[in-house]
PDB file of C-alpha atoms and ligand atoms in Angstrom:
ATOM      1  CA  MET B 714      20.919  -8.134  34.415  1.00  0.00           C
ATOM      2  CA  ASP B 715      18.885 -10.657  32.369  1.00  0.00           C
ATOM      3  CA  PRO B 716      17.433 -10.836  29.483  1.00  0.00           C
ATOM      4  CA  GLU B 717      14.178  -9.667  29.953  1.00  0.00           C
ATOM      5  CA  THR B 718      14.818  -7.039  32.141  1.00  0.00           C
ATOM      6  CA  GLN B 719      17.314  -5.399  29.794  1.00  0.00           C
ATOM      7  CA  TRP B 720      14.430  -5.805  26.842  1.00  0.00           C
ATOM      8  CA  ARG B 721      12.230  -3.575  29.062  1.00  0.00           C
ATOM      9  CA  ASP B 722      15.170  -0.621  29.849  1.00  0.00           C
ATOM     10  CA  VAL B 723      15.270  -1.003  26.034  1.00  0.00           C
ATOM     11  CA  ASP B 724      12.161  -0.660  25.476  1.00  0.00           C
ATOM     12  CA  SER B 725      11.409   2.346  27.421  1.00  0.00           C
ATOM     13  CA  TYR B 726      14.341   3.887  26.357  1.00  0.00           C
ATOM     14  CA  LEU B 727      12.881   3.762  22.579  1.00  0.00           C
ATOM     15  CA  VAL B 728       9.134   4.863  23.705  1.00  0.00           C
ATOM     16  CA  ALA B 729      11.206   7.987  26.047  1.00  0.00           C
ATOM     17  CA  GLU B 730      12.771   8.187  22.566  1.00  0.00           C
ATOM     18  CA  THR B 731      10.444   8.388  19.558  1.00  0.00           C
ATOM     19  CA  VAL B 732       6.733   7.817  20.603  1.00  0.00           C
ATOM     20  CA  ALA B 733       4.690  10.401  21.829  1.00  0.00           C
ATOM     21  CA  GLU B 734       1.729   9.263  24.042  1.00  0.00           C
ATOM     22  CA  ASP B 735      -0.587  11.662  24.544  1.00  0.00           C
ATOM     23  CA  ASP B 736      -2.832  12.042  27.318  1.00  0.00           C
ATOM     24  CA  ALA B 737      -5.328   9.927  26.566  1.00  0.00           C
ATOM     25  CA  LEU B 738      -2.909   6.972  25.916  1.00  0.00           C
ATOM     26  CA  VAL B 739      -1.783   6.870  28.748  1.00  0.00           C
ATOM     27  CA  ALA B 740      -5.085   7.494  30.051  1.00  0.00           C
ATOM     28  CA  ALA B 741      -6.257   4.104  28.381  1.00  0.00           C
ATOM     29  CA  ARG B 742      -3.418   2.270  29.754  1.00  0.00           C
ATOM     30  CA  ALA B 743      -4.106   3.065  33.730  1.00  0.00           C
ATOM     31  CA  SER B 744      -8.288   2.084  32.938  1.00  0.00           C
ATOM     32  CA  ALA B 745      -7.407  -0.810  32.191  1.00  0.00           C
ATOM     33  CA  ARG B 746      -5.181  -1.797  34.877  1.00  0.00           C
ATOM     34  CA  GLU B 747      -7.852   0.615  37.060  1.00  0.00           C
ATOM     35  CA  HIS B 748     -10.529  -1.858  35.468  1.00  0.00           C
ATOM     36  CA  GLY B 749      -8.857  -5.252  36.210  1.00  0.00           C
ATOM     37  CA  LEU B 750      -8.177  -6.079  32.178  1.00  0.00           C
ATOM     38  CA  PRO B 751      -5.471  -7.890  31.776  1.00  0.00           C
ATOM     39  CA  PRO B 752      -2.064  -6.379  30.589  1.00  0.00           C
ATOM     40  CA  ILE B 753      -1.655  -7.397  26.806  1.00  0.00           C
ATOM     41  CA  GLU B 754      -2.780  -4.086  24.763  1.00  0.00           C
ATOM     42  CA  VAL B 755       0.069  -4.129  22.676  1.00  0.00           C
ATOM     43  CA  ALA B 756       3.678  -2.160  23.995  1.00  0.00           C
ATOM     44  CA  PRO B 757       3.240   2.122  23.179  1.00  0.00           C
ATOM     45  CA  ASN B 758       6.416   1.326  20.134  1.00  0.00           C
ATOM     46  CA  GLN B 759       3.937  -1.450  18.862  1.00  0.00           C
ATOM     47  CA  GLY B 760       0.917   0.985  18.812  1.00  0.00           C
ATOM     48  CA  ALA B 761       2.886   3.435  17.006  1.00  0.00           C
ATOM     49  CA  PHE B 762       4.546   1.147  14.325  1.00  0.00           C
ATOM     50  CA  LEU B 763       0.633  -0.200  13.823  1.00  0.00           C
ATOM     51  CA  SER B 764       0.061   4.107  12.972  1.00  0.00           C
ATOM     52  CA  PHE B 765       3.079   3.539  10.917  1.00  0.00           C
ATOM     53  CA  LEU B 766       1.601   0.796   8.974  1.00  0.00           C
ATOM     54  CA  ALA B 767      -1.464   2.168   9.102  1.00  0.00           C
ATOM     55  CA  GLN B 768      -0.324   4.923   7.318  1.00  0.00           C
ATOM     56  CA  VAL B 769       2.366   3.969   4.987  1.00  0.00           C
ATOM     57  CA  ALA B 770      -0.521   1.560   3.791  1.00  0.00           C
ATOM     58  CA  GLY B 771      -2.931   4.745   3.401  1.00  0.00           C
ATOM     59  CA  ALA B 772      -5.133   2.636   4.705  1.00  0.00           C
ATOM     60  CA  ARG B 773      -8.489   4.706   5.593  1.00  0.00           C
ATOM     61  CA  ARG B 774     -10.872   2.050   6.673  1.00  0.00           C
ATOM     62  CA  VAL B 775      -9.824  -0.805   9.268  1.00  0.00           C
ATOM     63  CA  LEU B 776     -10.455  -3.833  10.849  1.00  0.00           C
ATOM     64  CA  GLU B 777      -9.501  -4.751  14.506  1.00  0.00           C
ATOM     65  CA  LEU B 778      -9.964  -8.643  16.297  1.00  0.00           C
ATOM     66  CA  GLY B 779      -9.925  -8.087  19.449  1.00  0.00           C
ATOM     67  CA  THR B 780     -10.157  -4.579  21.208  1.00  0.00           C
ATOM     68  CA  LEU B 781      -9.754  -4.880  24.936  1.00  0.00           C
ATOM     69  CA  ALA B 782      -9.677  -1.728  26.475  1.00  0.00           C
ATOM     70  CA  GLY B 783      -9.446   0.264  23.103  1.00  0.00           C
ATOM     71  CA  TYR B 784      -5.332   1.203  22.987  1.00  0.00           C
ATOM     72  CA  SER B 785      -4.647  -0.602  19.618  1.00  0.00           C
ATOM     73  CA  THR B 786      -8.003   1.313  18.870  1.00  0.00           C
ATOM     74  CA  ILE B 787      -6.780   4.652  19.369  1.00  0.00           C
ATOM     75  CA  TRP B 788      -3.499   4.529  16.999  1.00  0.00           C
ATOM     76  CA  LEU B 789      -5.318   3.093  14.488  1.00  0.00           C
ATOM     77  CA  ALA B 790      -8.197   5.166  14.355  1.00  0.00           C
ATOM     78  CA  ARG B 791      -5.919   8.504  14.945  1.00  0.00           C
ATOM     79  CA  ALA B 792      -3.697   7.093  12.081  1.00  0.00           C
ATOM     80  CA  VAL B 793      -6.748   6.290  10.453  1.00  0.00           C
ATOM     81  CA  GLY B 794      -7.569  10.621  10.263  1.00  0.00           C
ATOM     82  CA  PRO B 795     -10.865  11.796  10.726  1.00  0.00           C
ATOM     83  CA  HIS B 796     -12.207  11.433   7.432  1.00  0.00           C
ATOM     84  CA  GLY B 797     -11.507   7.711   7.977  1.00  0.00           C
ATOM     85  CA  HIS B 798     -13.060   4.209  10.147  1.00  0.00           C
ATOM     86  CA  VAL B 799     -12.047   1.025  12.512  1.00  0.00           C
ATOM     87  CA  THR B 800     -14.165  -1.291  13.165  1.00  0.00           C
ATOM     88  CA  THR B 801     -13.547  -3.049  16.105  1.00  0.00           C
ATOM     89  CA  VAL B 802     -14.135  -6.639  17.646  1.00  0.00           C
ATOM     90  CA  GLU B 803     -14.684  -7.534  20.882  1.00  0.00           C
ATOM     91  CA  LEU B 804     -15.809 -10.384  22.393  1.00  0.00           C
ATOM     92  CA  ASP B 805     -16.400  -9.308  26.536  1.00  0.00           C
ATOM     93  CA  PRO B 806     -18.770  -6.642  26.916  1.00  0.00           C
ATOM     94  CA  ARG B 807     -17.117  -5.052  30.405  1.00  0.00           C
ATOM     95  CA  HIS B 808     -13.642  -4.738  28.344  1.00  0.00           C
ATOM     96  CA  ALA B 809     -15.979  -2.690  24.937  1.00  0.00           C
ATOM     97  CA  GLU B 810     -17.619  -0.658  27.476  1.00  0.00           C
ATOM     98  CA  VAL B 811     -14.815   0.477  28.838  1.00  0.00           C
ATOM     99  CA  ALA B 812     -12.725   0.834  25.070  1.00  0.00           C
ATOM    100  CA  ARG B 813     -15.501   3.281  24.794  1.00  0.00           C
ATOM    101  CA  GLN B 814     -14.721   5.627  27.652  1.00  0.00           C
ATOM    102  CA  ASN B 815     -11.155   5.371  26.436  1.00  0.00           C
ATOM    103  CA  LEU B 816     -11.789   5.855  22.167  1.00  0.00           C
ATOM    104  CA  ASP B 817     -14.791   9.057  23.033  1.00  0.00           C
ATOM    105  CA  ARG B 818     -11.385  10.179  25.697  1.00  0.00           C
ATOM    106  CA  ALA B 819      -8.686  10.875  23.033  1.00  0.00           C
ATOM    107  CA  GLY B 820     -11.729  12.211  20.320  1.00  0.00           C
ATOM    108  CA  VAL B 821     -11.542   9.571  18.260  1.00  0.00           C
ATOM    109  CA  ALA B 822     -15.402   7.382  19.484  1.00  0.00           C
ATOM    110  CA  ALA B 823     -16.823   9.533  16.407  1.00  0.00           C
ATOM    111  CA  HIS B 824     -15.018   7.341  13.583  1.00  0.00           C
ATOM    112  CA  VAL B 825     -15.213   3.589  15.437  1.00  0.00           C
ATOM    113  CA  ASP B 826     -17.402   1.306  15.831  1.00  0.00           C
ATOM    114  CA  VAL B 827     -17.164  -1.270  18.507  1.00  0.00           C
ATOM    115  CA  GLU B 828     -18.919  -4.536  17.837  1.00  0.00           C
ATOM    116  CA  VAL B 829     -19.627  -6.860  21.103  1.00  0.00           C
ATOM    117  CA  GLY B 830     -19.076 -10.332  19.969  1.00  0.00           C
ATOM    118  CA  PRO B 831     -17.700 -13.281  19.396  1.00  0.00           C
ATOM    119  CA  ALA B 832     -15.604 -12.595  15.899  1.00  0.00           C
ATOM    120  CA  LEU B 833     -16.234 -15.162  14.116  1.00  0.00           C
ATOM    121  CA  ASP B 834     -19.738 -14.273  14.444  1.00  0.00           C
ATOM    122  CA  VAL B 835     -19.036 -10.828  13.558  1.00  0.00           C
ATOM    123  CA  VAL B 836     -16.908 -10.613  10.702  1.00  0.00           C
ATOM    124  CA  ALA B 837     -18.890 -13.148   9.019  1.00  0.00           C
ATOM    125  CA  ARG B 838     -22.175 -10.686   9.003  1.00  0.00           C
ATOM    126  CA  LEU B 839     -19.767  -8.094   8.140  1.00  0.00           C
ATOM    127  CA  ALA B 840     -18.877 -10.198   5.360  1.00  0.00           C
ATOM    128  CA  ASP B 841     -22.307 -10.764   4.372  1.00  0.00           C
ATOM    129  CA  THR B 842     -23.508  -7.507   5.012  1.00  0.00           C
ATOM    130  CA  GLY B 843     -21.850  -6.993   1.873  1.00  0.00           C
ATOM    131  CA  VAL B 844     -19.646  -3.489   3.498  1.00  0.00           C
ATOM    132  CA  GLU B 845     -16.353  -1.169   1.995  1.00  0.00           C
ATOM    133  CA  PRO B 846     -13.454  -3.416   1.818  1.00  0.00           C
ATOM    134  CA  TYR B 847     -10.953  -3.041   5.062  1.00  0.00           C
ATOM    135  CA  ASP B 848      -7.010  -1.570   3.990  1.00  0.00           C
ATOM    136  CA  LEU B 849      -5.871  -3.153   7.266  1.00  0.00           C
ATOM    137  CA  VAL B 850      -6.955  -6.074   9.161  1.00  0.00           C
ATOM    138  CA  PHE B 851      -5.571  -6.086  13.048  1.00  0.00           C
ATOM    139  CA  LEU B 852      -5.550  -9.972  14.055  1.00  0.00           C
ATOM    140  CA  ASP B 853      -5.531  -9.812  18.353  1.00  0.00           C
ATOM    141  CA  ALA B 854      -8.531 -12.044  19.534  1.00  0.00           C
ATOM    142  CA  ASP B 855      -8.039 -15.344  20.594  1.00  0.00           C
ATOM    143  CA  LYS B 856      -4.829 -16.783  18.914  1.00  0.00           C
ATOM    144  CA  ALA B 857      -6.515 -19.721  18.298  1.00  0.00           C
ATOM    145  CA  SER B 858      -9.091 -19.353  15.808  1.00  0.00           C
ATOM    146  CA  MET B 859      -6.416 -17.156  13.541  1.00  0.00           C
ATOM    147  CA  PRO B 860      -7.102 -19.398  10.368  1.00  0.00           C
ATOM    148  CA  ALA B 861     -10.389 -19.377  11.110  1.00  0.00           C
ATOM    149  CA  TYR B 862     -10.208 -15.282  11.074  1.00  0.00           C
ATOM    150  CA  LEU B 863      -7.510 -15.041   8.504  1.00  0.00           C
ATOM    151  CA  ASP B 864     -10.581 -17.413   5.772  1.00  0.00           C
ATOM    152  CA  LEU B 865     -13.047 -14.520   6.837  1.00  0.00           C
ATOM    153  CA  ALA B 866     -10.748 -11.445   7.050  1.00  0.00           C
ATOM    154  CA  MET B 867     -10.160 -12.411   3.098  1.00  0.00           C
ATOM    155  CA  ARG B 868     -13.829 -12.033   2.270  1.00  0.00           C
ATOM    156  CA  LEU B 869     -13.665  -7.969   2.878  1.00  0.00           C
ATOM    157  CA  VAL B 870     -10.243  -7.174   2.189  1.00  0.00           C
ATOM    158  CA  ARG B 871      -8.772  -5.724  -1.661  1.00  0.00           C
ATOM    159  CA  PRO B 872      -5.932  -6.659  -3.205  1.00  0.00           C
ATOM    160  CA  GLY B 873      -3.248  -4.563  -1.489  1.00  0.00           C
ATOM    161  CA  SER B 874      -4.987  -4.482   1.896  1.00  0.00           C
ATOM    162  CA  VAL B 875      -2.495  -5.398   4.780  1.00  0.00           C
ATOM    163  CA  ILE B 876      -3.775  -8.121   7.259  1.00  0.00           C
ATOM    164  CA  VAL B 877      -1.286  -8.052  10.804  1.00  0.00           C
ATOM    165  CA  GLY B 878      -1.206 -11.190  13.196  1.00  0.00           C
ATOM    166  CA  ASP B 879      -0.298 -10.064  17.041  1.00  0.00           C
ATOM    167  CA  ASN B 880       1.518 -12.520  19.292  1.00  0.00           C
ATOM    168  CA  VAL B 881       2.531 -15.105  16.634  1.00  0.00           C
ATOM    169  CA  VAL B 882       5.544 -16.252  18.484  1.00  0.00           C
ATOM    170  CA  ARG B 883       4.437 -16.273  21.398  1.00  0.00           C
ATOM    171  CA  GLY B 884       7.754 -16.953  23.613  1.00  0.00           C
ATOM    172  CA  GLY B 885       9.097 -19.284  21.091  1.00  0.00           C
ATOM    173  CA  GLY B 886       5.756 -21.740  21.720  1.00  0.00           C
ATOM    174  CA  VAL B 887       5.452 -21.535  18.015  1.00  0.00           C
ATOM    175  CA  ALA B 888       8.139 -23.461  16.673  1.00  0.00           C
ATOM    176  CA  ASP B 889       6.845 -26.467  18.231  1.00  0.00           C
ATOM    177  CA  PRO B 890       4.810 -28.541  15.845  1.00  0.00           C
ATOM    178  CA  GLY B 891       3.543 -31.227  18.619  1.00  0.00           C
ATOM    179  CA  SER B 892       2.498 -27.950  21.043  1.00  0.00           C
ATOM    180  CA  PRO B 893      -0.757 -29.156  23.085  1.00  0.00           C
ATOM    181  CA  ASP B 894      -1.526 -24.938  23.113  1.00  0.00           C
ATOM    182  CA  PRO B 895      -4.523 -23.914  20.997  1.00  0.00           C
ATOM    183  CA  GLY B 896      -3.233 -20.463  20.724  1.00  0.00           C
ATOM    184  CA  VAL B 897      -0.021 -22.075  19.332  1.00  0.00           C
ATOM    185  CA  GLN B 898      -2.013 -24.250  16.869  1.00  0.00           C
ATOM    186  CA  GLY B 899      -3.714 -21.413  15.624  1.00  0.00           C
ATOM    187  CA  VAL B 900      -0.987 -19.083  15.178  1.00  0.00           C
ATOM    188  CA  ARG B 901       1.155 -22.127  13.164  1.00  0.00           C
ATOM    189  CA  GLY B 902      -2.285 -22.294  10.913  1.00  0.00           C
ATOM    190  CA  PHE B 903      -1.810 -18.411  10.493  1.00  0.00           C
ATOM    191  CA  LEU B 904       1.036 -18.558   9.265  1.00  0.00           C
ATOM    192  CA  HIS B 905       0.997 -21.625   6.978  1.00  0.00           C
ATOM    193  CA  ALA B 906      -1.279 -19.909   5.053  1.00  0.00           C
ATOM    194  CA  ILE B 907       0.108 -16.710   5.034  1.00  0.00           C
ATOM    195  CA  GLY B 908       3.229 -18.359   3.264  1.00  0.00           C
ATOM    196  CA  THR B 909       1.199 -21.022   0.966  1.00  0.00           C
ATOM    197  CA  ASP B 910      -1.867 -18.811   0.000  1.00  0.00           C
ATOM    198  CA  PRO B 911      -1.679 -17.548  -3.361  1.00  0.00           C
ATOM    199  CA  ARG B 912      -3.316 -14.265  -2.492  1.00  0.00           C
ATOM    200  CA  LEU B 913      -1.563 -13.537   0.285  1.00  0.00           C
ATOM    201  CA  GLU B 914       2.834 -12.473   0.501  1.00  0.00           C
ATOM    202  CA  GLY B 915       3.592 -11.308   4.048  1.00  0.00           C
ATOM    203  CA  THR B 916       6.331 -12.405   6.910  1.00  0.00           C
ATOM    204  CA  ALA B 917       6.580 -12.598  10.567  1.00  0.00           C
ATOM    205  CA  LEU B 918       9.397 -11.271  12.740  1.00  0.00           C
ATOM    206  CA  GLN B 919      10.345 -11.975  16.476  1.00  0.00           C
ATOM    207  CA  THR B 920       9.705  -8.877  18.866  1.00  0.00           C
ATOM    208  CA  VAL B 921      11.090  -8.119  22.254  1.00  0.00           C
ATOM    209  CA  GLY B 922      10.491  -5.524  24.571  1.00  0.00           C
ATOM    210  CA  SER B 923       8.455  -5.305  27.779  1.00  0.00           C
ATOM    211  CA  LYS B 924       5.270  -7.485  26.506  1.00  0.00           C
ATOM    212  CA  GLY B 925       8.499 -10.675  26.248  1.00  0.00           C
ATOM    213  CA  TRP B 926       9.159 -12.479  23.543  1.00  0.00           C
ATOM    214  CA  ASP B 927       6.766 -12.535  21.166  1.00  0.00           C
ATOM    215  CA  GLY B 928       6.297 -11.168  17.142  1.00  0.00           C
ATOM    216  CA  PHE B 929       3.884  -9.736  14.515  1.00  0.00           C
ATOM    217  CA  ALA B 930       2.898 -11.327  11.090  1.00  0.00           C
ATOM    218  CA  VAL B 931       2.317  -8.630   8.559  1.00  0.00           C
ATOM    219  CA  ALA B 932       0.367  -9.751   5.005  1.00  0.00           C
ATOM    220  CA  ARG B 933      -0.035  -8.032   2.174  1.00  0.00           C
ATOM    221  CA  VAL B 934      -3.000  -9.440  -0.680  1.00  0.00           C
ATOM    222  CA  ARG B 935      -1.036  -9.358  -4.125  1.00  0.00           C
TER     223      ARG B 935
HETATM  224  N1  SAH Y 797      -5.557  -4.779  20.165  1.00  0.00           N
HETATM  225  C1  SAH Y 797      -5.918  -5.019  22.363  1.00  0.00           C
HETATM  226  C2  SAH Y 797      -5.329  -5.827  22.752  1.00  0.00           C
HETATM  227  C3  SAH Y 797      -6.026  -7.184  22.528  1.00  0.00           C
HETATM  228  S1  SAH Y 797      -6.064  -8.299  23.824  1.00  0.00           S
HETATM  229  C4  SAH Y 797      -4.518  -3.723  22.455  1.00  0.00           C
HETATM  230  O1  SAH Y 797      -3.729  -3.951  21.443  1.00  0.00           O
HETATM  231  O2  SAH Y 797      -4.760  -2.835  22.418  1.00  0.00           O
HETATM  232  C5  SAH Y 797      -7.749  -9.537  23.265  1.00  0.00           C
HETATM  233  C6  SAH Y 797      -8.451  -8.645  22.955  1.00  0.00           C
HETATM  234  O3  SAH Y 797      -9.661 -10.077  22.781  1.00  0.00           O
HETATM  235  C7  SAH Y 797      -9.367  -8.514  24.705  1.00  0.00           C
HETATM  236  O4  SAH Y 797     -10.162  -8.119  25.240  1.00  0.00           O
HETATM  237  C8  SAH Y 797     -10.074 -10.475  24.843  1.00  0.00           C
HETATM  238  O5  SAH Y 797     -11.771 -10.151  25.377  1.00  0.00           O
HETATM  239  C9  SAH Y 797     -10.647  -9.905  22.896  1.00  0.00           C
HETATM  240  N2  SAH Y 797     -11.357 -11.589  22.418  1.00  0.00           N
HETATM  241  C10 SAH Y 797     -11.191 -12.982  22.971  1.00  0.00           C
HETATM  242  N3  SAH Y 797     -11.937 -14.327  22.660  1.00  0.00           N
HETATM  243  C11 SAH Y 797     -12.610 -13.260  21.314  1.00  0.00           C
HETATM  244  C12 SAH Y 797     -13.493 -13.213  20.042  1.00  0.00           C
HETATM  245  N4  SAH Y 797     -14.069 -14.840  20.584  1.00  0.00           N
HETATM  246  N5  SAH Y 797     -13.766 -12.258  19.647  1.00  0.00           N
HETATM  247  C13 SAH Y 797     -13.806 -11.457  20.106  1.00  0.00           C
HETATM  248  N6  SAH Y 797     -13.220 -11.093  20.433  1.00  0.00           N
HETATM  249  C14 SAH Y 797     -12.263 -11.471  21.646  1.00  0.00           C
HETATM  250  C1  DHB Y 798      -2.905 -12.444  25.181  1.00  0.00           C
HETATM  251  C2  DHB Y 798      -3.567 -11.934  24.334  1.00  0.00           C
HETATM  252  C3  DHB Y 798      -2.465 -10.434  22.984  1.00  0.00           C
HETATM  253  O1  DHB Y 798      -3.503 -10.300  22.352  1.00  0.00           O
HETATM  254  C4  DHB Y 798      -1.298 -10.669  23.457  1.00  0.00           C
HETATM  255  O2  DHB Y 798      -0.582  -9.400  23.012  1.00  0.00           O
HETATM  256  C5  DHB Y 798      -0.899 -10.651  24.472  1.00  0.00           C
HETATM  257  C6  DHB Y 798      -0.670 -12.238  25.400  1.00  0.00           C
HETATM  258  C7  DHB Y 798      -3.293 -13.107  25.756  1.00  0.00           C
HETATM  259  O3  DHB Y 798      -4.112 -14.079  25.944  1.00  0.00           O
HETATM  260  O4  DHB Y 798      -1.785 -14.200  26.972  1.00  0.00           O
HETATM  261 MG1   MG Y 799      -1.973  -9.508  21.235  1.00  0.00          MG
END
């Protein structure tokens, strides 16, 4: 059996044993396919992992960049609880529309704001408006701008806040310093900042599974 098939089989097993996806989460993934959105939402066990992080961090306010169909948003919105809040930012109005339907069906629409626009603009505006700090920030929009997103996010966090970055391994591409892929270069800048910014401590982990070979970075604001 080729490794990718094994990764997939093991992911299916892990999800079957440990992840309780309800109808709304299943429907969110299905609706993404029906509307022709790319199949790049976090895997079910990754959604559960985001929820786990938000809960151990005691997060009440979450900022997500990159909504797609709202699949990860639902996990995060449930993790912050009915008194929590999620702001999620999406460039594509079609994605945002699909996400709003999915958030509604999941019963979390009342405590999620879907902001439509380029994440750089939206997050800069949030920072300039002086919103309350976020307890957890999930960076999952375009990868080329990851260093800029981290810079902006630093204006919107407090000591103890958690920053999570998705797709930081990119099939191994991240280890190539000369990569012409702007996504790889963005992720490399992001990881370098996590390792060198005295305001942060964090690391990155590789993952294999139904989304191939990739990884998460996690950082905590000192
Ligand atoms: N977090 C989602 C997946 C996000 S996929 C989940 O796991 O369920 C990445 C999303 O980022 C796409 O919907 C894409 O349209 C959006 N995106 C790309 N560039 C962006 C930008 N500059 N600003 C905001 N969103 C962006
Ligand atoms: C892509 C984006 C993602 O956020 C992801 O988890 C996987 C793939 C992409 O743009 O290809
Ligand atoms: Mg991603």
